[in-house]
CSV table of C-alpha atoms and ligand atoms in Angstrom, one decimal:
chain,number,residue,atom,x,y,z
A,1100,MET,CA,62.3,109.8,86.5
A,1101,ALA,CA,65.7,108.4,87.2
A,1102,ALA,CA,66.3,110.8,90.0
A,1103,ILE,CA,63.3,109.5,91.9
A,1104,CYS,CA,63.6,105.8,91.1
A,1105,LYS,CA,67.4,105.8,91.7
A,1106,ARG,CA,67.9,103.0,89.2
A,1107,ASN,CA,71.1,103.9,87.3
A,1108,LEU,CA,73.8,103.6,89.9
A,1109,ALA,CA,75.2,100.3,91.1
A,1110,VAL,CA,75.0,101.6,94.7
A,1111,HIS,CA,71.2,101.4,94.3
A,1112,GLY,CA,71.3,97.9,92.6
A,1113,ALA,CA,71.8,98.9,89.0
A,1114,PRO,CA,74.4,97.0,86.9
A,1115,PRO,CA,77.9,98.3,87.7
A,1116,VAL,CA,80.5,99.7,85.4
A,1117,ARG,CA,82.7,96.6,86.1
A,1118,ARG,CA,82.4,93.2,87.6
A,1119,LYS,CA,85.9,91.9,86.7
A,1120,ALA,CA,88.2,91.4,89.8
A,1121,TRP,CA,91.1,93.7,90.5
A,1122,PRO,CA,94.6,92.5,91.5
A,1123,SER,CA,94.8,91.7,95.2
A,1124,TRP,CA,97.5,92.6,97.7
A,1125,PRO,CA,99.8,91.3,99.2
A,1126,ILE,CA,101.1,88.8,96.6
A,1127,SER,CA,102.9,85.7,97.8
A,1128,THR,CA,105.5,84.1,95.5
A,1129,PRO,CA,107.3,80.8,95.4
A,1130,GLU,CA,110.5,82.6,96.5
A,1131,THR,CA,108.7,84.1,99.5
A,1132,GLU,CA,107.4,80.6,100.6
A,1133,GLN,CA,110.9,79.2,100.2
A,1134,GLU,CA,112.5,82.0,102.3
A,1135,VAL,CA,109.9,81.5,105.1
A,1136,LEU,CA,110.4,77.7,105.1
A,1137,GLY,CA,114.1,78.2,105.2
A,1138,VAL,CA,113.8,80.2,108.4
A,1139,LEU,CA,111.4,77.7,110.0
A,1140,ARG,CA,113.9,74.9,109.4
A,1141,SER,CA,117.0,76.9,110.3
A,1142,GLY,CA,116.6,76.9,114.1
A,1143,ARG,CA,117.0,80.7,114.2
A,1144,TRP,CA,113.8,82.7,114.3
A,1145,THR,CA,115.2,85.9,115.7
A,1146,ILE,CA,118.4,87.9,115.6
A,1147,SER,CA,118.6,87.8,119.4
A,1148,GLY,CA,119.2,84.0,119.4
A,1149,PRO,CA,122.4,82.0,119.2
A,1150,ALA,CA,124.1,81.8,115.8
A,1151,VAL,CA,123.4,78.9,113.4
A,1152,PRO,CA,125.3,78.1,110.2
A,1153,ALA,CA,122.6,79.6,107.9
A,1154,PRO,CA,123.0,83.4,107.2
A,1155,LEU,CA,120.7,85.8,109.0
A,1156,ARG,CA,117.8,87.0,106.8
A,1157,GLU,CA,117.6,90.2,108.8
A,1158,ARG,CA,121.2,91.2,108.0
A,1159,GLU,CA,120.8,90.1,104.4
A,1160,PHE,CA,117.6,92.2,104.0
A,1161,ALA,CA,119.4,95.2,105.6
A,1162,ARG,CA,122.2,94.8,103.1
A,1163,ARG,CA,119.9,94.5,100.1
A,1164,PHE,CA,117.6,97.3,101.2
A,1165,ALA,CA,120.5,99.7,101.8
A,1166,ALA,CA,121.9,98.8,98.3
A,1167,TYR,CA,118.5,99.3,96.7
A,1168,ASN,CA,118.4,102.8,98.2
A,1169,GLY,CA,122.0,103.5,97.4
A,1170,VAL,CA,122.9,104.2,101.1
A,1171,ARG,CA,125.5,102.7,103.4
A,1172,PHE,CA,123.4,101.5,106.3
A,1173,CYS,CA,120.0,100.0,107.1
A,1174,VAL,CA,118.7,98.9,110.5
A,1175,PRO,CA,115.5,96.8,110.2
A,1176,THR,CA,112.8,97.2,112.9
A,1177,ALA,CA,109.6,95.5,114.1
A,1178,ASN,CA,107.4,98.1,112.3
A,1179,GLY,CA,107.5,101.6,110.8
A,1180,SER,CA,106.5,103.2,114.1
A,1181,SER,CA,109.6,101.9,115.9
A,1182,ALA,CA,111.7,102.9,112.9
A,1183,LEU,CA,110.5,106.5,113.5
A,1184,ILE,CA,111.1,106.2,117.3
A,1185,ILE,CA,114.7,105.1,117.0
A,1186,ALA,CA,115.3,107.7,114.2
A,1187,LEU,CA,114.3,110.4,116.6
A,1188,GLU,CA,116.3,108.8,119.5
A,1189,ALA,CA,119.4,108.5,117.3
A,1190,LEU,CA,119.2,112.3,116.9
A,1191,ASP,CA,119.0,112.6,120.7
A,1192,ILE,CA,115.5,114.1,120.6
A,1193,GLY,CA,113.6,114.1,123.9
A,1194,PRO,CA,111.7,116.2,126.5
A,1195,GLY,CA,111.4,119.9,125.7
A,1196,ASP,CA,112.2,119.4,122.0
A,1197,GLU,CA,109.8,120.2,119.2
A,1198,VAL,CA,109.5,118.2,116.0
A,1199,ILE,CA,107.6,119.6,113.0
A,1200,VAL,CA,105.1,117.1,111.6
A,1201,PRO,CA,102.6,117.5,108.7
A,1202,VAL,CA,99.0,117.4,109.9
A,1203,LEU,CA,97.9,115.0,107.1
A,1204,THR,CA,99.7,111.7,107.7
A,1205,TRP,CA,99.3,108.4,109.4
A,1206,VAL,CA,99.1,108.9,113.2
A,1207,ALA,CA,102.5,107.1,113.8
A,1208,THR,CA,104.4,110.1,112.4
A,1209,ALA,CA,103.2,112.2,115.3
A,1210,SER,CA,102.8,109.5,118.0
A,1211,SER,CA,106.5,108.5,117.5
A,1212,VAL,CA,107.4,112.1,118.5
A,1213,LEU,CA,105.2,111.7,121.7
A,1214,ARG,CA,106.9,108.4,122.4
A,1215,VAL,CA,110.3,110.0,122.8
A,1216,ASN,CA,108.7,112.7,125.1
A,1217,ALA,CA,109.1,115.4,122.5
A,1218,THR,CA,106.3,117.7,121.2
A,1219,PRO,CA,104.9,117.2,117.7
A,1220,VAL,CA,104.2,120.7,116.1
A,1221,LEU,CA,101.6,120.1,113.5
A,1222,VAL,CA,101.7,122.2,110.3
A,1223,ASP,CA,99.5,122.4,107.2
A,1224,ILE,CA,100.2,120.8,103.9
A,1225,ASP,CA,100.9,121.9,100.3
A,1226,ALA,CA,97.8,122.0,98.1
A,1227,ASP,CA,99.6,120.4,95.1
A,1228,THR,CA,101.3,117.4,96.8
A,1229,LEU,CA,99.3,117.1,100.0
A,1230,CYS,CA,102.7,116.7,101.8
A,1231,LEU,CA,104.2,119.1,104.4
A,1232,SER,CA,104.1,122.7,103.3
A,1233,VAL,CA,107.7,124.0,103.5
A,1234,ASN,CA,106.4,127.6,104.1
A,1235,ALA,CA,104.3,126.4,107.0
A,1236,ALA,CA,107.3,124.4,108.4
A,1237,ARG,CA,109.5,127.5,108.2
A,1238,ALA,CA,106.9,129.5,110.1
A,1239,ALA,CA,106.7,126.9,112.8
A,1240,VAL,CA,110.5,126.9,113.6
A,1241,THR,CA,111.4,128.0,117.1
A,1242,GLU,CA,114.5,127.7,119.2
A,1243,ARG,CA,113.2,124.4,120.4
A,1244,THR,CA,112.8,122.8,117.0
A,1245,ARG,CA,115.1,119.7,116.8
A,1246,ALA,CA,113.9,118.0,113.6
A,1247,ILE,CA,111.6,118.4,110.6
A,1248,LEU,CA,109.8,115.1,110.0
A,1249,ALA,CA,108.6,115.2,106.4
A,1250,VAL,CA,106.3,112.6,105.1
A,1251,HIS,CA,106.1,111.5,101.4
A,1252,LEU,CA,102.4,110.8,101.3
A,1253,HIS,CA,100.1,108.8,98.9
A,1254,HIS,CA,102.0,109.0,95.6
A,1255,SER,CA,103.9,112.2,95.9
A,1256,MET,CA,106.9,113.6,97.8
A,1257,ALA,CA,107.4,116.6,100.0
A,1258,ASP,CA,109.5,119.3,98.3
A,1259,ILE,CA,112.9,117.9,99.0
A,1260,ASP,CA,114.8,120.8,97.4
A,1261,ALA,CA,113.1,123.4,99.6
A,1262,LEU,CA,113.3,121.2,102.7
A,1263,LEU,CA,117.1,120.7,102.3
A,1264,GLN,CA,117.4,124.5,101.8
A,1265,LEU,CA,115.5,125.1,105.0
A,1266,SER,CA,117.5,122.5,106.8
A,1267,ARG,CA,120.8,124.1,105.7
A,1268,GLU,CA,119.6,127.6,106.7
A,1269,THR,CA,118.4,126.6,110.1
A,1270,GLY,CA,120.7,123.7,110.9
A,1271,ILE,CA,117.7,121.6,111.8
A,1272,PRO,CA,118.0,118.0,110.6
A,1273,LEU,CA,115.5,116.5,108.2
A,1274,ILE,CA,114.0,113.1,108.8
A,1275,GLU,CA,112.0,111.5,106.0
A,1276,ASP,CA,109.0,109.3,106.8
A,1277,ALA,CA,109.1,107.3,103.6
A,1278,ALA,CA,106.7,104.7,104.9
A,1279,GLN,CA,104.6,105.3,101.7
A,1280,ALA,CA,107.3,106.0,99.3
A,1281,HIS,CA,109.7,103.1,98.9
A,1282,GLY,CA,111.6,103.5,95.7
A,1283,ALA,CA,110.3,106.9,94.7
A,1284,LEU,CA,112.9,108.9,92.8
A,1285,TRP,CA,113.5,112.6,93.3
A,1286,ARG,CA,116.0,113.9,90.7
A,1287,GLY,CA,117.5,110.4,90.4
A,1288,GLN,CA,117.8,109.7,94.1
A,1289,ARG,CA,115.5,107.6,96.3
A,1290,ALA,CA,113.0,108.9,98.9
A,1291,GLY,CA,114.4,108.4,102.4
A,1292,THR,CA,118.1,109.2,101.4
A,1293,PHE,CA,118.0,113.0,101.5
A,1294,GLY,CA,117.6,113.6,105.2
A,1295,ARG,CA,119.9,112.5,108.0
A,1296,LEU,CA,117.7,109.4,108.3
A,1297,GLY,CA,114.9,107.8,106.3
A,1298,ALA,CA,112.2,105.6,108.0
A,1299,PHE,CA,110.1,102.9,106.2
A,1300,SER,CA,107.2,100.7,107.1
A,1301,PHE,CA,106.7,97.2,105.7
A,1302,GLN,CA,103.2,96.8,107.1
A,1303,GLN,CA,100.9,94.7,104.8
A,1304,SER,CA,99.3,97.6,102.9
A,1305,LYS,CA,102.7,99.2,101.9
A,1306,VAL,CA,104.4,98.8,98.5
A,1307,LEU,CA,107.0,96.5,100.1
A,1308,THR,CA,105.7,94.3,102.9
A,1309,GLY,CA,106.6,91.6,105.3
A,1310,GLY,CA,103.2,91.7,107.0
A,1311,GLU,CA,104.8,93.9,109.7
A,1312,GLY,CA,108.2,95.4,109.6
A,1313,GLY,CA,110.2,98.7,109.3
A,1314,ALA,CA,113.7,100.1,108.7
A,1315,VAL,CA,115.8,103.1,109.1
A,1316,ILE,CA,118.4,104.0,106.5
A,1317,THR,CA,121.4,106.4,106.8
A,1318,ASN,CA,124.8,107.2,105.4
A,1319,ASP,CA,126.2,108.1,108.8
A,1320,GLU,CA,128.2,105.4,110.6
A,1321,HIS,CA,127.9,106.9,114.1
A,1322,THR,CA,124.1,107.2,113.6
A,1323,TYR,CA,124.0,103.6,112.3
A,1324,GLU,CA,125.8,102.3,115.5
A,1325,ARG,CA,123.3,104.2,117.7
A,1326,LEU,CA,120.3,102.8,115.7
A,1327,GLN,CA,121.6,99.2,116.2
A,1328,GLU,CA,121.6,99.6,120.0
A,1329,LEU,CA,118.3,101.5,120.1
A,1330,ARG,CA,116.4,98.7,118.5
A,1331,ALA,CA,118.1,95.7,120.2
A,1332,ASP,CA,118.3,96.5,124.0
A,1333,SER,CA,121.6,98.3,123.7
A,1334,ARG,CA,123.3,95.5,121.8
A,1335,ARG,CA,125.2,95.6,118.5
A,1336,TRP,CA,126.4,93.1,115.9
A,1337,VAL,CA,129.8,91.4,116.2
A,1338,ASP,CA,131.1,89.3,113.4
A,1339,GLN,CA,132.4,86.4,115.5
A,1340,PRO,CA,129.7,84.8,117.7
A,1341,ARG,CA,130.6,84.9,121.4
A,1342,ASP,CA,132.2,81.7,122.6
A,1343,LEU,CA,130.1,81.5,125.8
A,1344,ASP,CA,126.6,81.4,124.3
A,1345,GLY,CA,127.0,81.8,120.5
A,1346,MET,CA,125.3,85.3,120.5
A,1347,GLN,CA,126.0,87.7,117.7
A,1348,LEU,CA,124.4,90.6,119.4
A,1349,VAL,CA,126.5,91.7,122.3
A,1350,ALA,CA,126.1,94.3,125.0
A,1351,SER,CA,127.5,97.7,124.1
A,1352,GLY,CA,125.5,100.1,126.2
A,1353,GLN,CA,126.6,103.3,124.5
A,1354,ILE,CA,122.9,104.3,124.4
A,1355,MET,CA,120.0,102.5,126.1
A,1356,GLY,CA,117.6,100.9,123.7
A,1357,ALA,CA,114.5,98.7,123.7
A,1358,ASN,CA,113.5,95.6,121.7
A,1359,TYR,CA,112.3,96.7,118.3
A,1360,CYS,CA,113.9,93.8,116.4
A,1361,LEU,CA,112.5,92.5,113.1
A,1362,SER,CA,111.9,88.7,113.3
A,1363,GLU,CA,113.7,86.3,110.9
A,1364,LEU,CA,110.3,85.2,109.5
A,1365,HIS,CA,109.4,88.8,108.6
A,1366,ALA,CA,112.8,89.4,107.1
A,1367,ALA,CA,112.3,86.2,105.0
A,1368,ILE,CA,109.1,87.5,103.6
A,1369,LEU,CA,110.8,90.8,102.8
A,1370,LEU,CA,113.6,89.0,101.0
A,1371,GLY,CA,111.0,87.2,98.9
A,1372,GLN,CA,109.2,90.4,98.1
A,1373,LEU,CA,112.0,92.8,97.3
A,1374,PRO,CA,112.9,91.4,93.9
A,1375,GLN,CA,109.4,92.4,92.6
A,1376,LEU,CA,109.4,95.9,94.0
A,1377,GLU,CA,111.0,97.8,91.1
A,1378,GLU,CA,108.8,96.2,88.4
A,1379,GLN,CA,105.6,96.7,90.4
A,1380,LEU,CA,106.6,100.4,91.1
A,1381,GLU,CA,107.1,100.9,87.3
A,1382,ARG,CA,103.7,99.4,86.4
A,1383,ARG,CA,101.8,101.4,89.0
A,1384,ALA,CA,103.6,104.7,88.1
A,1385,ALA,CA,102.7,104.1,84.4
A,1386,ASN,CA,99.1,103.4,85.2
A,1387,ALA,CA,98.9,106.5,87.5
A,1388,GLU,CA,100.5,108.6,84.8
A,1389,TYR,CA,97.9,107.4,82.3
A,1390,LEU,CA,95.0,107.9,84.7
A,1391,ASP,CA,96.2,111.4,85.6
A,1392,ARG,CA,96.2,112.3,81.9
A,1393,VAL,CA,92.7,111.0,81.2
A,1394,LEU,CA,91.2,112.5,84.3
A,1395,LYS,CA,92.7,115.9,83.6
A,1396,ALA,CA,90.8,115.8,80.3
A,1397,VAL,CA,87.6,115.0,82.1
A,1398,GLY,CA,88.1,118.2,84.1
A,1399,TYR,CA,86.1,117.8,87.3
A,1400,VAL,CA,88.4,115.2,88.8
A,1401,GLN,CA,91.8,116.7,89.5
A,1402,PRO,CA,94.9,114.5,89.8
A,1403,LEU,CA,97.7,115.8,92.1
A,1404,ARG,CA,100.1,118.2,90.4
A,1405,GLN,CA,103.5,116.5,90.4
A,1406,PRO,CA,106.4,118.5,91.7
A,1407,ALA,CA,109.2,119.1,89.2
A,1408,GLY,CA,111.8,117.1,91.2
A,1409,LEU,CA,109.6,114.0,91.4
A,1410,GLN,CA,111.1,111.8,88.6
A,1411,ARG,CA,109.3,108.5,89.4
A,1412,ARG,CA,106.6,108.3,92.0
A,1413,ALA,CA,105.8,105.4,94.2
A,1414,VAL,CA,102.1,104.9,94.1
A,1415,TYR,CA,101.0,103.8,97.6
A,1416,GLU,CA,97.6,105.3,97.5
A,1417,TYR,CA,96.3,107.1,94.4
A,1418,VAL,CA,94.4,110.3,95.4
A,1419,VAL,CA,92.4,112.7,93.3
A,1420,ARG,CA,90.4,115.8,94.3
A,1421,VAL,CA,86.8,115.8,93.1
A,1422,ASP,CA,84.8,118.9,92.2
A,1423,ARG,CA,81.9,117.9,94.4
A,1424,THR,CA,79.5,120.3,92.7
A,1425,LYS,CA,79.6,117.9,89.7
A,1426,PHE,CA,78.6,115.0,92.1
A,1427,GLY,CA,75.5,116.5,93.6
A,1428,ASP,CA,77.5,118.3,96.3
A,1429,ARG,CA,77.5,115.0,98.2
A,1430,PRO,CA,80.0,114.4,101.0
A,1431,VAL,CA,83.1,112.6,99.8
A,1432,GLU,CA,82.2,109.4,101.7
A,1433,ARG,CA,79.0,109.1,99.6
A,1434,ILE,CA,81.0,109.6,96.4
A,1435,CYS,CA,83.5,106.9,97.5
A,1436,LYS,CA,80.7,104.5,98.3
A,1437,ALA,CA,79.1,105.0,94.9
A,1438,LEU,CA,82.4,104.6,93.1
A,1439,ALA,CA,83.2,101.4,95.0
A,1440,ALA,CA,79.8,100.0,94.0
A,1441,GLU,CA,80.5,100.7,90.3
A,1442,LEU,CA,84.0,99.3,90.3
A,1443,GLN,CA,83.9,96.5,92.9
A,1444,LEU,CA,87.0,98.3,94.3
A,1445,SER,CA,87.4,100.1,97.6
A,1446,PHE,CA,87.5,104.0,97.5
A,1447,TYR,CA,87.8,106.0,100.7
A,1448,PRO,CA,88.5,109.5,101.9
A,1449,THR,CA,92.1,110.6,103.0
A,1450,ASP,CA,92.9,110.0,106.6
A,1451,PRO,CA,91.5,112.8,108.7
A,1452,PRO,CA,94.0,115.5,109.5
A,1453,LEU,CA,95.5,114.7,112.9
A,1454,HIS,CA,93.8,117.5,114.7
A,1455,ARG,CA,90.5,115.9,113.7
A,1456,SER,CA,91.5,112.3,114.1
A,1457,ALA,CA,90.2,109.9,116.7
A,1458,LEU,CA,93.7,108.3,116.6
A,1459,TYR,CA,95.5,111.4,117.7
A,1460,ARG,CA,94.4,112.2,121.3
A,1461,PRO,CA,97.6,112.8,123.2
A,1462,LEU,CA,95.7,114.0,126.3
A,1463,SER,CA,94.0,110.6,126.6
A,1464,ASN,CA,97.2,108.9,127.8
A,1465,ARG,CA,98.8,110.0,131.0
A,1466,ARG,CA,102.3,109.0,129.9
A,1467,PHE,CA,102.5,112.0,127.6
A,1468,LEU,CA,101.4,114.5,130.3
A,1469,PHE,CA,104.5,114.8,132.5
A,1470,SER,CA,104.3,118.5,133.0
A,1471,PRO,CA,101.3,120.9,133.4
A,1472,GLU,CA,102.3,123.2,130.6
A,1473,ARG,CA,102.4,120.3,128.3
A,1474,ALA,CA,98.7,119.8,128.3
A,1475,GLY,CA,98.2,123.1,126.4
A,1476,GLN,CA,100.8,122.2,123.9
A,1477,LEU,CA,99.4,118.8,123.2
A,1478,ASP,CA,95.7,119.7,122.7
A,1479,PRO,CA,95.0,119.6,119.0
A,1480,GLY,CA,91.4,120.6,119.4
A,1481,PRO,CA,91.7,124.4,118.8
A,1482,LEU,CA,94.0,124.1,115.8
A,1483,ARG,CA,92.9,124.8,112.2
A,1484,PHE,CA,94.6,123.7,109.0
A,1485,PRO,CA,92.6,124.9,106.0
A,1486,VAL,CA,94.5,123.2,103.2
A,1487,ALA,CA,94.5,119.8,104.9
A,1488,GLU,CA,90.8,120.1,105.8
A,1489,ALA,CA,89.9,120.9,102.2
A,1490,ALA,CA,92.0,118.0,101.0
A,1491,HIS,CA,90.1,115.7,103.4
A,1492,ALA,CA,86.8,117.1,102.3
A,1493,ASN,CA,87.4,116.6,98.6
A,1494,GLY,CA,90.0,113.8,98.3
A,1495,VAL,CA,89.1,110.3,97.0
A,1496,VAL,CA,91.7,107.6,97.6
A,1497,CYS,CA,92.3,104.2,96.1
A,1498,HIS,CA,94.9,101.6,97.3
A,1499,HIS,CA,97.8,100.7,95.0
A,1500,ALA,CA,96.8,97.1,94.3
A,1501,ALA,CA,94.5,98.4,91.5
A,1502,PHE,CA,97.4,100.0,89.8
A,1503,LEU,CA,99.0,96.6,89.2
A,1504,ALA,CA,96.2,96.1,86.6
A,1505,THR,CA,96.4,97.2,82.9
A,1506,GLN,CA,95.9,100.5,81.2
A,1507,SER,CA,92.4,99.6,80.0
A,1508,ASP,CA,91.4,98.8,83.6
A,1509,MET,CA,92.2,102.5,84.3
A,1510,ASP,CA,89.6,103.4,81.7
A,1511,ASP,CA,87.0,101.7,84.0
A,1512,ILE,CA,87.9,104.1,86.8
A,1513,VAL,CA,87.3,107.0,84.4
A,1514,ALA,CA,84.0,105.5,83.2
A,1515,ALA,CA,82.8,105.2,86.8
A,1516,PHE,CA,83.5,108.9,87.6
A,1517,GLU,CA,81.7,109.9,84.4
A,1518,LYS,CA,78.7,107.7,85.2
A,1519,LEU,CA,78.5,109.2,88.7
A,1520,SER,CA,78.6,112.8,87.3
A,1521,ARG,CA,75.8,111.8,84.8
A,1522,TYR,CA,73.6,110.6,87.6
A,1523,ALA,CA,74.8,112.9,90.3
A,1524,ASP,CA,71.4,113.4,91.9
A,1525,GLU,CA,71.4,109.6,92.7
A,1526,ILE,CA,74.7,109.6,94.7
B,1878,LIG,C1,102.4,103.1,107.7
B,1878,LIG,C2,102.9,104.3,108.1
B,1878,LIG,C3,103.7,104.5,109.3
B,1878,LIG,C4,103.8,103.5,110.4
B,1878,LIG,O1,104.2,102.2,110.0
B,1878,LIG,P1,103.7,100.9,110.9
B,1878,LIG,O2,104.6,99.9,110.3
B,1878,LIG,O3,102.3,100.7,110.7
B,1878,LIG,O4,104.1,101.2,112.3
B,1878,LIG,C5,104.3,105.7,109.6
B,1878,LIG,N1,104.1,106.7,108.7
B,1878,LIG,C6,103.4,106.7,107.6
B,1878,LIG,C7,103.3,107.8,106.7
B,1878,LIG,C8,102.8,105.5,107.3
B,1878,LIG,O5,102.0,105.4,106.2
């Protein structure tokens, strides 16, 4: 009696579907090492130091990342969170303002809104893409709404066509949190270039990484100038270093900023990584396409439905919805654990929706509570978001590193789902 002996699944010690290792992430390259060494020897480890003859990596990366995205301007930052903060500040968003944020996202999307003293208004997601529901966003608009902060999550994109339409109708600017979507294409144009501003993260797990890092991109010159000051203590670039001290960042003081500068070492890593991005995105997208197709045929594991405008996705995390009745009705954590054991590869549930997340507790920090009425607005406890809650209960996620493997490696993932459903009572 297999069900009693529990002897078929790897999670109980049986032989797994696969023992072969998966590609790891991040991937260093000789170019990356050269770039980093170059900085170490240059005498210039930060943009806020005196000029040296060698060109600044940070400015070079900004130039190349703007060109990659087909936009005019890029301002690198220390991380993706500070990119979001200066994007909001560049639009002059502050106390009393509301910003619409999807409830399923990394916490930084909402915490950045808190950090500029504005109020995140959480809304539910779309069941197909797991990104911001445009209908829910429309319903959440009030006279205080100052931005819609859409997130391109996992390996999909929020419905850009509908969001731009909503933005045009209401006059409310769109900001794209593209921290998971570098290089994704929507009708031929890259994620992060549709809104007034696009924000990126280069933290280690992301598809383009410097270990830590971030950037904001825009086509608007005035916004670009504000972004520069906001991330470098009110200073901007000048082309000629100042005689006095050789500084290339000089006081401007149009808008008060803070220090969110990307270090030269991180910029160097990014310069070493950027040349691989496009080829890696292609490979992951092709593998995801293939896996979608095979899983759809299996039936009880549903890939995301791709929106019509999404021409080439960026696979940051691959997510599928499982029909848990085919897996013994076990909680998704148990299914993930059993899958991981079969494949020697990490599987995990989606992040919890923010109103259920231990990471999103605005009332636990007094800096966000500057007025009594605000406590009520910031308490996520009573809120309910059925689509996001269902996505979290049934979603199984896998990091993009596995999608740098081959097509036949994808078959192992399918075999593991099939094996689990065969021995569902053991999960
Ligand atoms: C990673 C991430 C961020 C924040 O980036 P950090 O570099 O970790 O500060 C913001 N939004 C989303 C959707 C992310 O995935």
